[in-house]
XYZ file of C-alpha atoms in Angstrom:
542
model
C 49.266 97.366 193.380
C 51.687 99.752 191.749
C 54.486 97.288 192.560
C 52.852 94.400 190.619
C 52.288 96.715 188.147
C 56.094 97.519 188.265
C 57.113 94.180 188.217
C 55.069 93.141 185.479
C 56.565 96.110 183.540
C 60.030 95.296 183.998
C 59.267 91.748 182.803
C 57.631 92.862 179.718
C 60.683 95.336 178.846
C 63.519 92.194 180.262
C 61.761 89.639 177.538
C 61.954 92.783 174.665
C 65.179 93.016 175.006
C 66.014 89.400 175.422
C 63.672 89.339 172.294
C 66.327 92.300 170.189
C 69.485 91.017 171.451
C 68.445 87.085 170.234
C 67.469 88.720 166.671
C 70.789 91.030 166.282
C 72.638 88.289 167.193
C 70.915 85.809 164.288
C 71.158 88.834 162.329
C 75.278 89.136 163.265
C 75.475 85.298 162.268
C 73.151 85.215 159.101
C 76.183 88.732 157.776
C 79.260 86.667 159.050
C 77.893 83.461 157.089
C 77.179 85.776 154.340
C 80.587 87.565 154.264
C 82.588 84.429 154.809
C 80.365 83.099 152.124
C 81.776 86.244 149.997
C 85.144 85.529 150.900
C 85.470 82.042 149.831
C 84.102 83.060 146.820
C 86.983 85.809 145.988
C 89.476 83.487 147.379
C 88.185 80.694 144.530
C 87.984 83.342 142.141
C 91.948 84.284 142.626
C 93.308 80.865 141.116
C 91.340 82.359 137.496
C 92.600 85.901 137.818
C 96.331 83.664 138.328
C 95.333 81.846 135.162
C 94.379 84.854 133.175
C 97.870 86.444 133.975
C 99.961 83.376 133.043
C 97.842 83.113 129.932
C 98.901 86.446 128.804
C 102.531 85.803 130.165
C 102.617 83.101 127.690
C 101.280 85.189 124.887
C 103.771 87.271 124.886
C 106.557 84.815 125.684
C 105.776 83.026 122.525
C 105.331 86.549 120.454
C 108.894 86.949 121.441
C 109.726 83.648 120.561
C 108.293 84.177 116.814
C 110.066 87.659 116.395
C 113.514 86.136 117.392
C 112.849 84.255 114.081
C 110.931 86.303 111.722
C 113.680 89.367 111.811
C 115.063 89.137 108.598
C 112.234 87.384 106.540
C 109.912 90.810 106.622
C 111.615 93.124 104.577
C 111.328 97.075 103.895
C 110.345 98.251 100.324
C 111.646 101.095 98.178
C 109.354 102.009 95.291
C 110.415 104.305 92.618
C 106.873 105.663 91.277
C 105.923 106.728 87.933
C 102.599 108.417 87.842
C 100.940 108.978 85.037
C 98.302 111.668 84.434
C 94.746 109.376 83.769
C 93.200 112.631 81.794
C 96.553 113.297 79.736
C 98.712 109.644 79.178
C 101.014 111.556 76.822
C 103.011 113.640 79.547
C 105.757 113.130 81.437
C 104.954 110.673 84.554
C 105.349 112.592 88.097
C 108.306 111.075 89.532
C 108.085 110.125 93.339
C 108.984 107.904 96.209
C 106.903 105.345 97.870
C 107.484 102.714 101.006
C 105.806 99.647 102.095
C 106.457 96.202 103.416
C 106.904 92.798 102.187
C 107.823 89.354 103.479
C 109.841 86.341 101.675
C 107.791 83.506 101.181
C 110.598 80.789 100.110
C 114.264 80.364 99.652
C 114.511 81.131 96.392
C 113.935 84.681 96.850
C 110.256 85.247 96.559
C 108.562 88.452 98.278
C 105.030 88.463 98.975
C 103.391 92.451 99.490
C 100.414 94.675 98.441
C 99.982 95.361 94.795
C 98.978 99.148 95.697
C 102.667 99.670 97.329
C 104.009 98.539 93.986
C 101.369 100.493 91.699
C 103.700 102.447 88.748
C 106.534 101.696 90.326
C 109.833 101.778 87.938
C 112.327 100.499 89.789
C 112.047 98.517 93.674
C 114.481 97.996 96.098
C 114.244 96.386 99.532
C 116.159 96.465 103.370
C 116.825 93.511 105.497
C 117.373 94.485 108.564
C 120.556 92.366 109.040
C 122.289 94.038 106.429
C 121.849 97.543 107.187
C 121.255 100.370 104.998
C 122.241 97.789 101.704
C 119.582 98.441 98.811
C 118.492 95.340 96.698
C 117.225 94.978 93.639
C 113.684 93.174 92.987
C 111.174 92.956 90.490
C 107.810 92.261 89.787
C 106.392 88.976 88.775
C 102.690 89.541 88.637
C 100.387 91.467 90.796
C 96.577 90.960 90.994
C 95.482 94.564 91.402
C 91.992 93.513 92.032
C 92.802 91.261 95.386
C 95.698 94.239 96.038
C 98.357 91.149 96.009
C 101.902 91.754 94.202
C 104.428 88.586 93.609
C 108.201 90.242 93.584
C 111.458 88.403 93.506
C 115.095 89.051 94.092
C 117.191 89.773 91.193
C 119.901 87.466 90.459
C 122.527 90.590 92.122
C 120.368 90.700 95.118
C 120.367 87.329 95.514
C 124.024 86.704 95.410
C 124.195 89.530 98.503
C 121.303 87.855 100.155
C 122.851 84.635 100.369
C 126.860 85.647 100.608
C 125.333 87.736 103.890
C 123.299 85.449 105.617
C 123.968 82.022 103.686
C 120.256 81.479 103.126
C 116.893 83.499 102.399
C 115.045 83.499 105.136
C 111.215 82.944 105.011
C 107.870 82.676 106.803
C 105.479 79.287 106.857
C 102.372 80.403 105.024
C 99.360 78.884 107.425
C 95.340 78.639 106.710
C 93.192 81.709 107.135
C 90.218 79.566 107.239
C 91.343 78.848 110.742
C 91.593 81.970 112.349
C 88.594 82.956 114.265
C 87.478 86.001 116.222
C 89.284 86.753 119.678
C 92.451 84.948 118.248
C 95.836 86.591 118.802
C 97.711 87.912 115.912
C 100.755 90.032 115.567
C 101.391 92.400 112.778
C 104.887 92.664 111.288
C 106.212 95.963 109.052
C 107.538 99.276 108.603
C 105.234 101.769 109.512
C 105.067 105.582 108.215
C 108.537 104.677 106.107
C 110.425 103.946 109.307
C 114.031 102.259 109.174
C 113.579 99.720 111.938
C 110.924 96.775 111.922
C 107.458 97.059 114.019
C 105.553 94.614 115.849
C 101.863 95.515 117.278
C 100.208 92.598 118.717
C 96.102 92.106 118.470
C 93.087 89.991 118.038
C 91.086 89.268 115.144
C 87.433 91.244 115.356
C 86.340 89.615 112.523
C 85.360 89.247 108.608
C 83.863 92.307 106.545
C 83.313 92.631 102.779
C 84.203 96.199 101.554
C 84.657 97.257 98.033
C 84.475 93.660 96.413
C 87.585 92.446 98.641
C 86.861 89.866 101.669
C 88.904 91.091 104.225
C 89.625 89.441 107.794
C 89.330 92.839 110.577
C 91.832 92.788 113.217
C 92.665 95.280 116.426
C 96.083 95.823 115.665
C 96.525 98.939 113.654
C 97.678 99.752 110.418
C 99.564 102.592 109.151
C 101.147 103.804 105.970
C 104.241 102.146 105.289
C 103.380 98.605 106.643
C 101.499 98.043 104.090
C 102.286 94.290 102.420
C 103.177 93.069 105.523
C 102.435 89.678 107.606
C 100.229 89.091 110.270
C 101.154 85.945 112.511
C 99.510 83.384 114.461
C 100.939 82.233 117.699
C 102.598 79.391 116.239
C 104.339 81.881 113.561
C 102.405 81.137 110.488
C 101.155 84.364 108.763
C 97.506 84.097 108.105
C 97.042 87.200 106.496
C 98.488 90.168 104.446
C 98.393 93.966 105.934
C 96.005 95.736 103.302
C 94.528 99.018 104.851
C 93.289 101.147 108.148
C 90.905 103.441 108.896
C 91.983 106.776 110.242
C 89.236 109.109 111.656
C 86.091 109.321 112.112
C 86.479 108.116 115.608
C 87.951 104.482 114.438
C 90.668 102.947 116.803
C 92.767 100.108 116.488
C 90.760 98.582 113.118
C 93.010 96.639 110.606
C 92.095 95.082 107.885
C 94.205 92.256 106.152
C 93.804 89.975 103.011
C 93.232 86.226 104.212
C 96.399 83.938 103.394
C 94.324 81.603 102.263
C 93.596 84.003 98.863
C 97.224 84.628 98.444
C 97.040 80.321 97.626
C 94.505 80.366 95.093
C 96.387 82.863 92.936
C 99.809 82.343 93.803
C 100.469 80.207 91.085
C 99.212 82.136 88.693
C 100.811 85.059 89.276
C 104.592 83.095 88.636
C 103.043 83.009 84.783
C 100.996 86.199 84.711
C 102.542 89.364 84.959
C 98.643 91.374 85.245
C 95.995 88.806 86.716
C 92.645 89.978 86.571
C 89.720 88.820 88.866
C 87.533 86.634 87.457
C 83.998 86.740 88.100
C 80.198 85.414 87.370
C 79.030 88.080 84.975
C 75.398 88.507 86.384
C 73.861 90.997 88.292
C 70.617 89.997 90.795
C 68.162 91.250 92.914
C 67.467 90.137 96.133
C 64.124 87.120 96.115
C 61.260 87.388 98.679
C 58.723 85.291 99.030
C 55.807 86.754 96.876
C 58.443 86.887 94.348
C 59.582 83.306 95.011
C 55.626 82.362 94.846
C 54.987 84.964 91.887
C 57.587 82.919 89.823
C 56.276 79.584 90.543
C 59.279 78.197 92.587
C 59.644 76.508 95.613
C 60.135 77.834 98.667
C 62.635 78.765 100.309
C 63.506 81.267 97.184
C 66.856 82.021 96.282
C 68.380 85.300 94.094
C 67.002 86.638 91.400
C 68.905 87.067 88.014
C 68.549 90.456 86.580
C 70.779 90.784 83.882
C 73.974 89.118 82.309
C 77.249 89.814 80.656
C 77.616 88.416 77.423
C 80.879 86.109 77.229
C 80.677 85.130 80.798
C 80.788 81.862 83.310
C 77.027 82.092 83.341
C 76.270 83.075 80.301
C 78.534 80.549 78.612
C 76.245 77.963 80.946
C 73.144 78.896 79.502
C 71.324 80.813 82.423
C 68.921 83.370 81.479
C 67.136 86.493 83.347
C 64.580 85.724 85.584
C 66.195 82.784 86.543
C 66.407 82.371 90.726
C 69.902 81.030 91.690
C 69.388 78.427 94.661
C 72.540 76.558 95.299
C 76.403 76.434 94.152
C 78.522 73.694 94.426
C 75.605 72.569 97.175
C 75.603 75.633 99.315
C 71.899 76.919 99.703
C 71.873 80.562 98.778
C 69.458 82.749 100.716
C 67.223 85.543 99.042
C 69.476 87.997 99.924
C 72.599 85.981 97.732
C 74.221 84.780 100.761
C 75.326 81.178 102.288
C 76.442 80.088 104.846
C 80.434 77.707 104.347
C 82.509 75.886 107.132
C 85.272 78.531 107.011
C 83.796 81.653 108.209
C 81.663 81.968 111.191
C 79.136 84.725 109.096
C 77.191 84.103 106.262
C 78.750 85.071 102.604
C 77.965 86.318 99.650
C 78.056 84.356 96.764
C 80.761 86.814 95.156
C 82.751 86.384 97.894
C 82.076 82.663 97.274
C 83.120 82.940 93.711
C 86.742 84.835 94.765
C 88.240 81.499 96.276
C 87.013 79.280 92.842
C 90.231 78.560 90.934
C 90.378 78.992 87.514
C 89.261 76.147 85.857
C 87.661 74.846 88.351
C 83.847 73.100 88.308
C 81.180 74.213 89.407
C 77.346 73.227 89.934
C 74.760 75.627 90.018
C 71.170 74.981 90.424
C 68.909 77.428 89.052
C 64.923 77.628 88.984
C 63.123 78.924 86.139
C 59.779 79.372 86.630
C 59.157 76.770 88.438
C 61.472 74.351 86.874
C 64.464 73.201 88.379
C 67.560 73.887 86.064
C 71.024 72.182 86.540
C 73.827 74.077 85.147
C 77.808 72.534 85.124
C 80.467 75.298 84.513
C 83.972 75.774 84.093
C 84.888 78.596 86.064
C 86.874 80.893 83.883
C 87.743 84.311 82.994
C 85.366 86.159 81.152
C 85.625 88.527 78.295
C 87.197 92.157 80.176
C 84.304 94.573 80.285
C 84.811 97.710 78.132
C 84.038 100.126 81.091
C 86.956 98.898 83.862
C 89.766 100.053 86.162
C 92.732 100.534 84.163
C 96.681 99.745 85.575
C 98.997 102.305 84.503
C 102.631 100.230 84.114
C 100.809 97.292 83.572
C 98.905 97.845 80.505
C 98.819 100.622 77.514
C 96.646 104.003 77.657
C 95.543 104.660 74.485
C 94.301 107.963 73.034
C 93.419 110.019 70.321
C 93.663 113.744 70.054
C 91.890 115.855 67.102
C 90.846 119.545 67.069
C 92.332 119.923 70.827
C 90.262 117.501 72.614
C 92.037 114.410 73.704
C 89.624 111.500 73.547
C 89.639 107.911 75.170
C 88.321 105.043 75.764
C 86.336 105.459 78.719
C 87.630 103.776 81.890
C 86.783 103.480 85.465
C 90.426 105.683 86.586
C 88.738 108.785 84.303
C 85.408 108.252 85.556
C 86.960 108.526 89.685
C 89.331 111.631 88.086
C 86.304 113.594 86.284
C 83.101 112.042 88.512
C 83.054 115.578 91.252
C 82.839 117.839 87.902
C 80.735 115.520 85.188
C 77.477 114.081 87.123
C 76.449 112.468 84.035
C 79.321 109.720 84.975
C 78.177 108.505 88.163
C 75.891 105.948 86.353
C 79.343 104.153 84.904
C 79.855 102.838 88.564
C 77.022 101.111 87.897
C 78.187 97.566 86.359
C 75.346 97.340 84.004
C 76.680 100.487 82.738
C 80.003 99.045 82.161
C 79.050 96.142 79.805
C 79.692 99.206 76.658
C 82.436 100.801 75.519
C 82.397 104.632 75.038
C 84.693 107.694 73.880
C 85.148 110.272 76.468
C 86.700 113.632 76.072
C 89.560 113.918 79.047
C 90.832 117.356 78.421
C 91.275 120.391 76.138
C 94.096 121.868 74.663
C 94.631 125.463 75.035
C 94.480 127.645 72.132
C 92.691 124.779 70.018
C 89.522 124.934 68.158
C 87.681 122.825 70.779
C 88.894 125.362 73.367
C 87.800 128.508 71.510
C 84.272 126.798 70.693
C 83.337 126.823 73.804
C 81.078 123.527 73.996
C 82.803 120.731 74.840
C 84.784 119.881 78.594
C 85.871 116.976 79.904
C 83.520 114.040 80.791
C 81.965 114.940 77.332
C 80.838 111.790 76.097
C 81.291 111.417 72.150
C 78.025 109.628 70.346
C 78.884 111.025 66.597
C 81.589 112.012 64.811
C 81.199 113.407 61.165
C 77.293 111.608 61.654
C 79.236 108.095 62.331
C 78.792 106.387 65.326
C 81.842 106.307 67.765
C 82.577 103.751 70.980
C 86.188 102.793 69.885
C 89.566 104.579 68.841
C 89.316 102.927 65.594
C 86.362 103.594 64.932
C 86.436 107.805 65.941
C 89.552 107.316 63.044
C 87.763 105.812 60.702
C 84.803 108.398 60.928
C 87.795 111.062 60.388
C 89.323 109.597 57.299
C 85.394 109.301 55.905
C 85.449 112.825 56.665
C 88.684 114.011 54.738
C 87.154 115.765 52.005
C 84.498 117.739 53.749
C 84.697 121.497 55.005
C 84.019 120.015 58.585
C 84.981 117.896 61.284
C 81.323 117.717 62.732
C 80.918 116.559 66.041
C 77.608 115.277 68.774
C 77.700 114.207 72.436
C 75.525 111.804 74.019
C 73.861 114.595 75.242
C 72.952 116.072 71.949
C 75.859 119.249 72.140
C 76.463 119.690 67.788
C 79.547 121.300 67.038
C 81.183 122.196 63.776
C 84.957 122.267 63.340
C 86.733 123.932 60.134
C 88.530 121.107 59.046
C 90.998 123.426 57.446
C 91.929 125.128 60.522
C 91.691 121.310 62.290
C 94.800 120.542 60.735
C 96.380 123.484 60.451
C 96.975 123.341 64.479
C 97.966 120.184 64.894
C 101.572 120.778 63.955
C 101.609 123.636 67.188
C 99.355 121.524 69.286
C 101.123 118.355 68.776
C 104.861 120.279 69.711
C 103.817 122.085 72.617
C 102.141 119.460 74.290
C 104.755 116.595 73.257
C 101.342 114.251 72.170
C 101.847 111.300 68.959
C 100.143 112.503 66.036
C 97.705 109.885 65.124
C 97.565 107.833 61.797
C 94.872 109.008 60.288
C 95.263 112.681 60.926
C 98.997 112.166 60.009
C 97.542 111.105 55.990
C 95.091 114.117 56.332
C 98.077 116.140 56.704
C 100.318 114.880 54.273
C 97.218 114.973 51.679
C 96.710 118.768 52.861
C 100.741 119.534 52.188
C 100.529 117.509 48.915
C 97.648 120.417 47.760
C 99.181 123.408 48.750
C 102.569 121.958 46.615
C 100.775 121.430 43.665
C 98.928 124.340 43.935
């Protein structure tokens, strides 16, 4: 019995085990199908990772293809600077030294670069690398301060060396920015931080941002001081952009932003005939819509932007819209609530004002427009409008003009004094404000030492005049006017829009200005100049 019992044991345990050694061995096939399975896979995927290499191989084989013949059409720039104190316009300019890049554009000598590397200059020279350490004369043509784009050209000297050196001016192929897209390899060409010897970084483009009222393409290459004004290059060699700015800090990396090509087209043309081309623009401010709004109004849905106020002597004005209206389309683009639409160029939505900065002047344009509930079609001829009294100001470009009387030098109140005075004067921050900018106004920028303003002890810079001997004042002419209707009173009376009175002896007005006018090398003005000769005329007869 124990022997069957055995036996039957042993036959049990031999069928286990035939049992285990049957499933390892299906289990030892299923992981050698699975791994060879694995393996064919890697081997497939090493044709892509060969693909990838020769990809980038070629990238850079045609990168150094397009710098063997780009060397002597990016150039280095010299800028002799001339800065002139916003708050005082009568001294004597700080004299300094500033570098930048540039790139010629055709053969007769044209230089494209940024108009911020050639802000105040005096006097601008440029490098070509093939000649060496030989300084040439250029000039400016026009700059467009606004889109930060300067036109330059070689003086007839410069030329003469140009061409007796190399027997031609070289020059770059403009190309279309509309046809860059993100990922695409670019390749930015300058001078960084004022070195001698021409830089190439090589990137992609991230893509398109609006910041500070410029449309602006953002690219990985970075951009440092100094190569400014520069191109940036598509594979084929075309430069599709202009090196504007970088960010440093604040835990940024490789971020570059350039102006599009494409808006160095629209205005190129106009900057051969205008030496300062302003930016035009729309003249409206809006709101974003909604859709109670939208329904509120009476207009169809989907709703577009809402018109909240206008500038007198602009496109739109000129056109006949009104406030309240709801802009819908332009030029057949459907504008969101939010002001934006969407345009075959650029793979993001826009804003309309970035819309508006590619419209040529002169150009026509539709614009539909509901008001309350009615649809309104409005044709305009897109033009420059009337300059707004409140504005950024260009030093070397146009005239600063000022007034000084009783120690306080006054002017017309622009954006440069409001970014000079704004950390001190809180009562200016409203002036960045465009609806704020649609007035003009009479600021006090600084006071003379030893004056009668100074020893009154009421008025600082930032004031902002409202009266002057009980006469309103915005203007220059009219603060002298309110001082020659003044001449035979005691006192040069004075109130600020924030309700600071302050008397001035008239006598004692005049009696500095002589000193004042001497020791701080300022132009008399006309008015005061008659108030003085009338006060000398007394005292001689008397």
């Amino acid at each position: 019995m124990l022997k069957v019992i055995r036996g039957f044991f042993y036959t049990i345990l031999l069928g286990v085990l035939s049992f285990s050694c049957y499933k390892l061995y299906k289990e030892q096939a299923q992981l050698k199908e699975h791994l060879n399975c694995v393996q064919m896979q890697r081997y497939e995927a090493l044709p892509a990772e060969k693909i990838v290499e020769r990809v980038v191989t070629d990238s850079s084989k045609s990168w150094a293809v397009v710098q063997s013949k780009i060397k002597d059409s990016v150039v280095q720039l010299f800028v002799q600077v001339a800065q002139i104190d916003i708050l005082q316009p009568y001294k004597a300019p700080n004299q300094g030294m500033a570098f930048g890049s540039g790139f010629f554009i055709n053969a007769d000598g044209d230089i494209i670069t940024n108009a911020h590397v050639v802000n105040e200059s005096k006097a601008i020279w440029i490098q070509i690398p093939s000649l060496g350490k030989t300084m040439i004369d250029v000039e400016v043509v026009g700059v467009s301060p606004e889109r930060d784009l300067a036109l330059l050209r070689l003086k007839e000297d410069g030329k003469k060396t140009v061409l007796n050196e190399l027997g031609q001016i070289p020059f770059l192929d403009i190309g279309n920015s509309d046809s860059v897209h993100r990922a695409d390899d670019v390749l930015a060409v300058g001078y960084p931080l004022g070195q001698q010897s021409l830089k190439s970084t090589s990137g992609v483009i991230s893509g398109r941002e609006h910041i500070d009222g410029h449309y602006l393409i953002q690219m990985s290459a970075p951009i440092n001081p100094g190569s400014s004004g520069g191109p940036v290059l598509n594979l084929s060699g075309e430069v599709v952009g202009i090196a504007s700015s970088g960010i440093v800090g604040g835990g940024a990396q490789n971020v570059g932003y350039i102006i599009p090509i494409n808006e160095l087209r629209l205005v190129l043309d106009d900057l051969r005939t205008t030496r300062l081309l302003r930016k035009p623009f729309l003249g409206v401010l809006f709101n974003n819509g909604s859709e109670a709004l939208t329904e509120y109004l009476g207009n169809p849905e989907p709703g577009g932007c809402y018109v909240v106020d206008i500038f007198e002597g602009s496109p739109l004005h000129k056109a006949g819209i009104k406030c309240g209206d709801m802009i819908y389309e332009i030029d057949g683009l459907q504008l969101d609530l939010y002001g934006e639409m969407n345009v075959a160029w650029c793979e993001d939505k826009i804003s309309i004002m970035d819309y508006v900065s590619r419209l040529k002047l002169g150009q026509a344009l539709k614009i539909v427009v509901y008001r309350k509930g009615q649809r309104v079609n409005l044709d305009i001829k897109f033009d420059l409008a009337e300059e707004t009294p409140v504005r950024a100001k260009f030093p070397g470009y146009e005239s600063l003009n000022y007034s000084v009387i009783a120690g306080m030098v006054i002017q017309p109140l622009n954006l440069n004094i409001v970014g000079a005075l704004i950390n001190n004067v809180n009562s200016l921050v409203k002036y960045a404000e465009f609806k704020n900018q649609l007035k003009p106004a009479l600021v006090v920028t600084h006071v003379l030492q030893n004056s009668q303003a100074q020893r009154s002890r009421t008025i600082a810079p930032g004031a902002i005049l409202a009266e002057i001997n009980g006469k309103e004042v915005t203007t220059l002419e009219e603060l002298e006017n309110a001082i020659a209707a003044g001449k035979n009173s005691k006192y040069l009376t004075m109130e600020t829009s924030d309700k600071i009175f302050v008397a001035f002896p008239m006598s004692k007005v005049l009696d500095d200005e002589p000193r004042l006018s001497v020791d701080n090398k300022y132009q008399v003005s006309k008015n005061i100049k008659l108030l003085l000769n009338e006060k000398f005329d007394k005292e001689i007869k008397a």
